[in-house]
Amino acid sequence: MGHIILDAFLDTLKVFPFLLVIYILIEFLEHRTSFTRNHKILQGRLAPLIGSATGLIPQCGFSVMAAKLYDKKLIRTGTLFSVLLATSDEAFIILLSSGAAAASIMPLVVIKLAVGVSAGYLINFILSGEELSECVPEEIHAYSCGREHDGITEFKVFFLNPLLHSLQIAFYLLIVNLVFGFVIDAVGEETIASSMIGGVYFQPFITAVIGLIPNCASSAIITGTYIHGGITFGGCVAGLCANAGLGLVVLFKNTEKLKRNILFVIVLYLISVTAGLIVNSILAACGLIG
């Protein structure tokens, strides 16, 4: 038991410095990023592509920004979905620091970009008559997880906040590492690999539900479970496509649009599940998963 706890702690400790450095860099990026003044770049023909590329940046601040812009009618519905589907919160950072599983980053980036762009253009085409506002009432920044920086010292913004966020993600990873450490010790790696959660074709339905949880824990759990072999790559894709961060929370703050918001969640879920099923079907056809 002691060696399992020690291994889980050491595995998590190896990731922590990398998390901290990345989050400090992201804070600098967020502090200098605002699309409000130049919001028209998210209204043109390239809007879904730009939205998806922006959403790929590993944090949930851009989904929050997109939701705020959407509620002010500054971007189209398809562009909002392109950001939400591309958002992966901490997933890329965790994968990058995971060793062998880091090889999954580029395929994941390509798939999420393709899903975000395709869904964005399709939805914008269907809702081609959507009207946008030209009024820009205030500055909207892409602050991570919706935090506002006004009145906060630079030390807290650029070091303390990233430190606390890194510790939070490290805690989630430690829990995942402990759980899989005890399970693997009890039943063995081969048993885990042969009985993946939910099965190849039902799994995306489960992971997409987990991905909808508006908390960075969901992306950490999905990614950590994939790293340990508990879910397939398609299951990971479904969960991370649905993982829109706090963008959905911002939308649901507009209680007058409750039916719209529920419909958005349903559409986001269905697109994510479809993406996961397609990926798993391709992998199964190639004999890469059973």
XYZ file of C-alpha atoms in Angstrom:
290
model
C 0.000 0.000 0.000
C 2.807 2.365 0.891
C 4.569 1.963 -2.463
C 1.331 2.729 -4.339
C 0.853 5.997 -2.451
C 4.523 6.912 -2.938
C 4.418 6.163 -6.687
C 1.227 8.192 -7.101
C 2.750 11.111 -5.204
C 6.002 11.011 -7.210
C 4.134 10.771 -10.532
C 2.075 13.817 -9.576
C 5.127 15.691 -8.303
C 6.849 15.260 -11.674
C 3.944 17.017 -13.394
C 3.562 19.904 -10.922
C 6.520 22.155 -12.006
C 5.392 21.868 -15.615
C 1.837 22.838 -14.654
C 3.062 25.872 -12.727
C 5.247 27.203 -15.558
C 2.477 26.755 -18.140
C -0.135 28.493 -15.977
C 2.172 31.444 -15.333
C 2.671 31.806 -19.091
C -1.076 31.537 -19.657
C -1.733 34.308 -17.126
C 0.567 36.624 -19.094
C -1.292 35.698 -22.282
C -4.727 36.222 -20.720
C -3.755 39.565 -19.226
C -2.943 40.902 -22.677
C -5.795 39.290 -24.608
C -9.067 41.010 -25.487
C -11.274 40.403 -28.483
C -13.843 43.032 -27.601
C -12.289 45.906 -29.526
C -11.482 43.676 -32.479
C -14.570 41.495 -32.175
C -15.268 41.726 -35.908
C -12.559 39.122 -36.543
C -14.987 36.699 -34.855
C -17.832 37.767 -37.127
C -16.236 37.159 -40.525
C -15.892 34.064 -42.673
C -12.922 32.789 -40.687
C -14.738 33.124 -37.341
C -15.244 29.369 -36.633
C -11.624 28.638 -37.556
C -10.309 31.444 -35.336
C -12.704 30.442 -32.566
C -11.575 26.823 -32.651
C -7.894 27.777 -32.724
C -8.450 30.087 -29.757
C -10.325 27.405 -27.827
C -7.380 25.022 -28.181
C -5.296 27.189 -25.824
C -5.220 25.092 -22.616
C -7.490 27.021 -20.272
C -11.193 27.781 -19.920
C -10.917 31.582 -20.088
C -11.620 31.749 -23.815
C -14.858 29.780 -23.487
C -15.925 32.288 -20.824
C -15.016 35.159 -23.152
C -16.904 33.559 -26.064
C -20.010 33.069 -23.916
C -19.930 36.729 -22.857
C -19.482 37.894 -26.443
C -22.337 35.646 -27.547
C -24.730 36.956 -24.909
C -23.950 40.478 -26.147
C -24.675 39.298 -29.717
C -21.122 40.021 -30.845
C -20.469 36.541 -32.268
C -22.627 33.933 -34.002
C -23.926 30.693 -32.501
C -21.646 28.524 -34.651
C -18.603 30.528 -33.588
C -19.535 29.999 -29.942
C -19.773 26.237 -30.531
C -16.416 26.215 -32.318
C -14.809 27.644 -29.154
C -16.705 25.365 -26.743
C -15.902 22.182 -28.700
C -12.210 23.062 -29.043
C -11.798 23.931 -25.357
C -9.990 21.241 -23.365
C -9.108 23.039 -20.146
C -6.023 21.311 -18.659
C -6.011 18.238 -20.927
C -3.154 19.210 -23.247
C -0.931 20.272 -20.345
C -1.528 16.995 -18.523
C -0.890 14.945 -21.667
C 2.263 16.892 -22.496
C 3.748 16.050 -19.108
C 2.586 12.410 -19.085
C 5.361 10.704 -21.042
C 4.196 8.188 -23.661
C 0.628 9.559 -23.761
C 2.009 12.893 -25.016
C 1.939 11.341 -28.503
C -1.852 11.718 -28.390
C -1.686 15.524 -28.283
C -1.374 16.196 -32.012
C -4.161 13.780 -33.069
C -6.350 15.275 -30.327
C -5.594 18.829 -31.473
C -6.376 17.965 -35.105
C -9.639 16.190 -34.219
C -10.900 18.899 -31.864
C -10.000 21.591 -34.380
C -11.829 19.691 -37.137
C -14.889 19.110 -34.954
C -15.002 22.741 -33.813
C -14.560 24.188 -37.301
C -17.022 21.787 -38.956
C -19.724 22.275 -36.335
C -19.154 26.038 -36.311
C -19.569 26.477 -40.054
C -22.553 24.099 -40.204
C -24.413 25.870 -37.380
C -23.630 29.310 -38.812
C -24.952 28.105 -42.189
C -28.164 26.802 -40.628
C -28.598 30.072 -38.680
C -27.472 32.300 -41.546
C -30.107 34.924 -40.707
C -28.699 35.523 -37.226
C -28.358 39.237 -36.426
C -25.357 40.658 -34.590
C -24.909 43.808 -32.517
C -22.385 46.541 -33.283
C -22.448 47.889 -29.731
C -19.375 47.150 -27.585
C -20.330 48.196 -24.045
C -17.237 47.061 -22.168
C -13.875 45.338 -22.402
C -14.059 41.536 -22.233
C -10.873 39.637 -21.383
C -10.196 35.899 -21.509
C -9.421 35.475 -17.833
C -8.822 31.898 -16.787
C -11.878 30.220 -15.268
C -13.715 33.531 -15.266
C -11.546 35.279 -12.679
C -11.415 39.055 -12.893
C -8.001 40.682 -12.409
C -9.029 44.234 -11.601
C -7.677 45.431 -8.263
C -5.474 42.356 -7.743
C -1.714 42.648 -7.275
C 0.632 41.361 -9.975
C 2.103 38.856 -7.508
C -1.302 37.271 -7.023
C -2.197 37.403 -10.725
C 1.054 36.058 -12.145
C 2.236 33.720 -9.382
C -0.234 32.996 -6.583
C -3.218 32.261 -8.859
C -1.168 29.950 -11.130
C 0.289 28.252 -8.033
C -3.150 27.596 -6.540
C -4.495 26.419 -9.898
C -1.518 24.083 -10.344
C -2.021 22.651 -6.849
C -5.705 22.102 -7.599
C -4.990 20.197 -10.816
C -2.179 18.259 -9.132
C -4.634 17.199 -6.410
C -7.092 15.854 -9.005
C -4.266 13.987 -10.747
C -3.079 12.564 -7.423
C -6.571 11.159 -6.775
C -6.670 9.594 -10.264
C -3.156 8.167 -9.816
C -4.078 6.701 -6.417
C -7.307 5.135 -7.689
C -5.633 3.512 -10.682
C -2.628 2.505 -8.584
C -4.831 0.528 -6.189
C -6.989 -0.906 -8.995
C -3.996 -2.008 -11.072
C -2.381 -3.536 -7.979
C -5.569 -5.464 -7.257
C -6.584 -6.714 -10.719
C -3.612 -6.047 -13.021
C -3.047 -3.824 -16.062
C -4.260 -6.419 -18.580
C -7.640 -6.695 -16.849
C -8.017 -2.909 -16.894
C -7.149 -2.746 -20.587
C -9.587 -5.542 -21.492
C -12.534 -4.069 -19.577
C -12.446 -0.360 -20.381
C -15.216 1.669 -18.766
C -18.470 1.320 -20.712
C -17.033 -0.464 -23.749
C -15.863 0.979 -27.063
C -19.221 2.184 -28.389
C -21.036 3.106 -25.167
C -18.066 4.810 -23.552
C -18.359 8.183 -25.399
C -21.886 8.586 -23.983
C -20.445 8.327 -20.467
C -17.330 10.458 -20.910
C -19.272 13.238 -22.658
C -21.527 13.524 -19.592
C -18.446 13.840 -17.374
C -17.006 16.430 -19.760
C -20.102 18.615 -19.381
C -19.305 19.146 -15.694
C -18.148 22.814 -15.576
C -15.016 22.272 -13.528
C -11.351 21.675 -14.352
C -11.629 18.398 -12.405
C -13.594 16.835 -15.266
C -10.835 17.380 -17.853
C -8.208 16.190 -15.359
C -10.162 13.020 -14.590
C -10.890 12.252 -18.264
C -7.274 12.825 -19.296
C -5.834 10.988 -16.313
C -8.119 8.007 -16.926
C -7.077 7.915 -20.595
C -3.377 8.040 -19.638
C -3.875 5.031 -17.347
C -5.721 3.093 -20.068
C -9.155 3.282 -18.452
C -10.847 4.764 -21.545
C -10.244 4.675 -25.284
C -8.998 7.591 -27.350
C -12.523 8.068 -28.723
C -13.872 8.207 -25.186
C -11.260 10.831 -24.375
C -12.229 12.829 -27.489
C -15.927 12.760 -26.566
C -15.256 13.871 -22.996
C -12.900 16.676 -23.959
C -15.125 17.992 -26.786
C -17.956 18.305 -24.259
C -15.599 19.901 -21.743
C -16.446 23.561 -22.396
C -15.140 24.829 -19.052
C -17.059 27.651 -17.401
C -18.425 28.902 -20.709
C -21.669 27.003 -20.063
C -21.923 28.520 -16.580
C -21.752 32.015 -18.091
C -24.523 31.124 -20.546
C -26.762 29.750 -17.782
C -26.421 32.986 -15.843
C -28.786 34.397 -18.465
C -31.906 32.843 -16.942
C -34.135 34.414 -19.588
C -32.575 32.071 -22.163
C -32.945 28.845 -20.189
C -34.495 26.809 -23.051
C -31.774 28.045 -25.412
C -29.050 27.078 -22.971
C -30.470 23.596 -22.406
C -30.627 23.117 -26.181
C -26.976 24.218 -26.425
C -25.950 21.582 -23.866
C -27.859 18.880 -25.752
C -26.277 19.854 -29.090
C -22.808 20.055 -27.521
C -23.307 16.610 -25.980
C -24.548 15.008 -29.219
C -21.697 16.466 -31.295
C -19.152 15.281 -28.723
C -20.594 11.756 -28.555
C -20.680 11.551 -32.368
C -17.030 12.615 -32.587
C -16.040 9.983 -30.017
C -18.017 7.238 -31.762
C -16.458 8.064 -35.140
C -12.944 7.971 -33.676
C -13.557 4.667 -31.879
C -15.149 3.171 -35.019
C -12.084 4.094 -37.072
C -9.726 2.701 -34.427
C -11.777 -0.508 -34.216
C -11.801 -0.889 -38.013
C -8.003 -0.543 -37.991
C -7.751 -3.187 -35.271
C -6.280 -0.739 -32.751
C -9.028 -1.313 -30.171
C -11.316 -4.261 -29.590
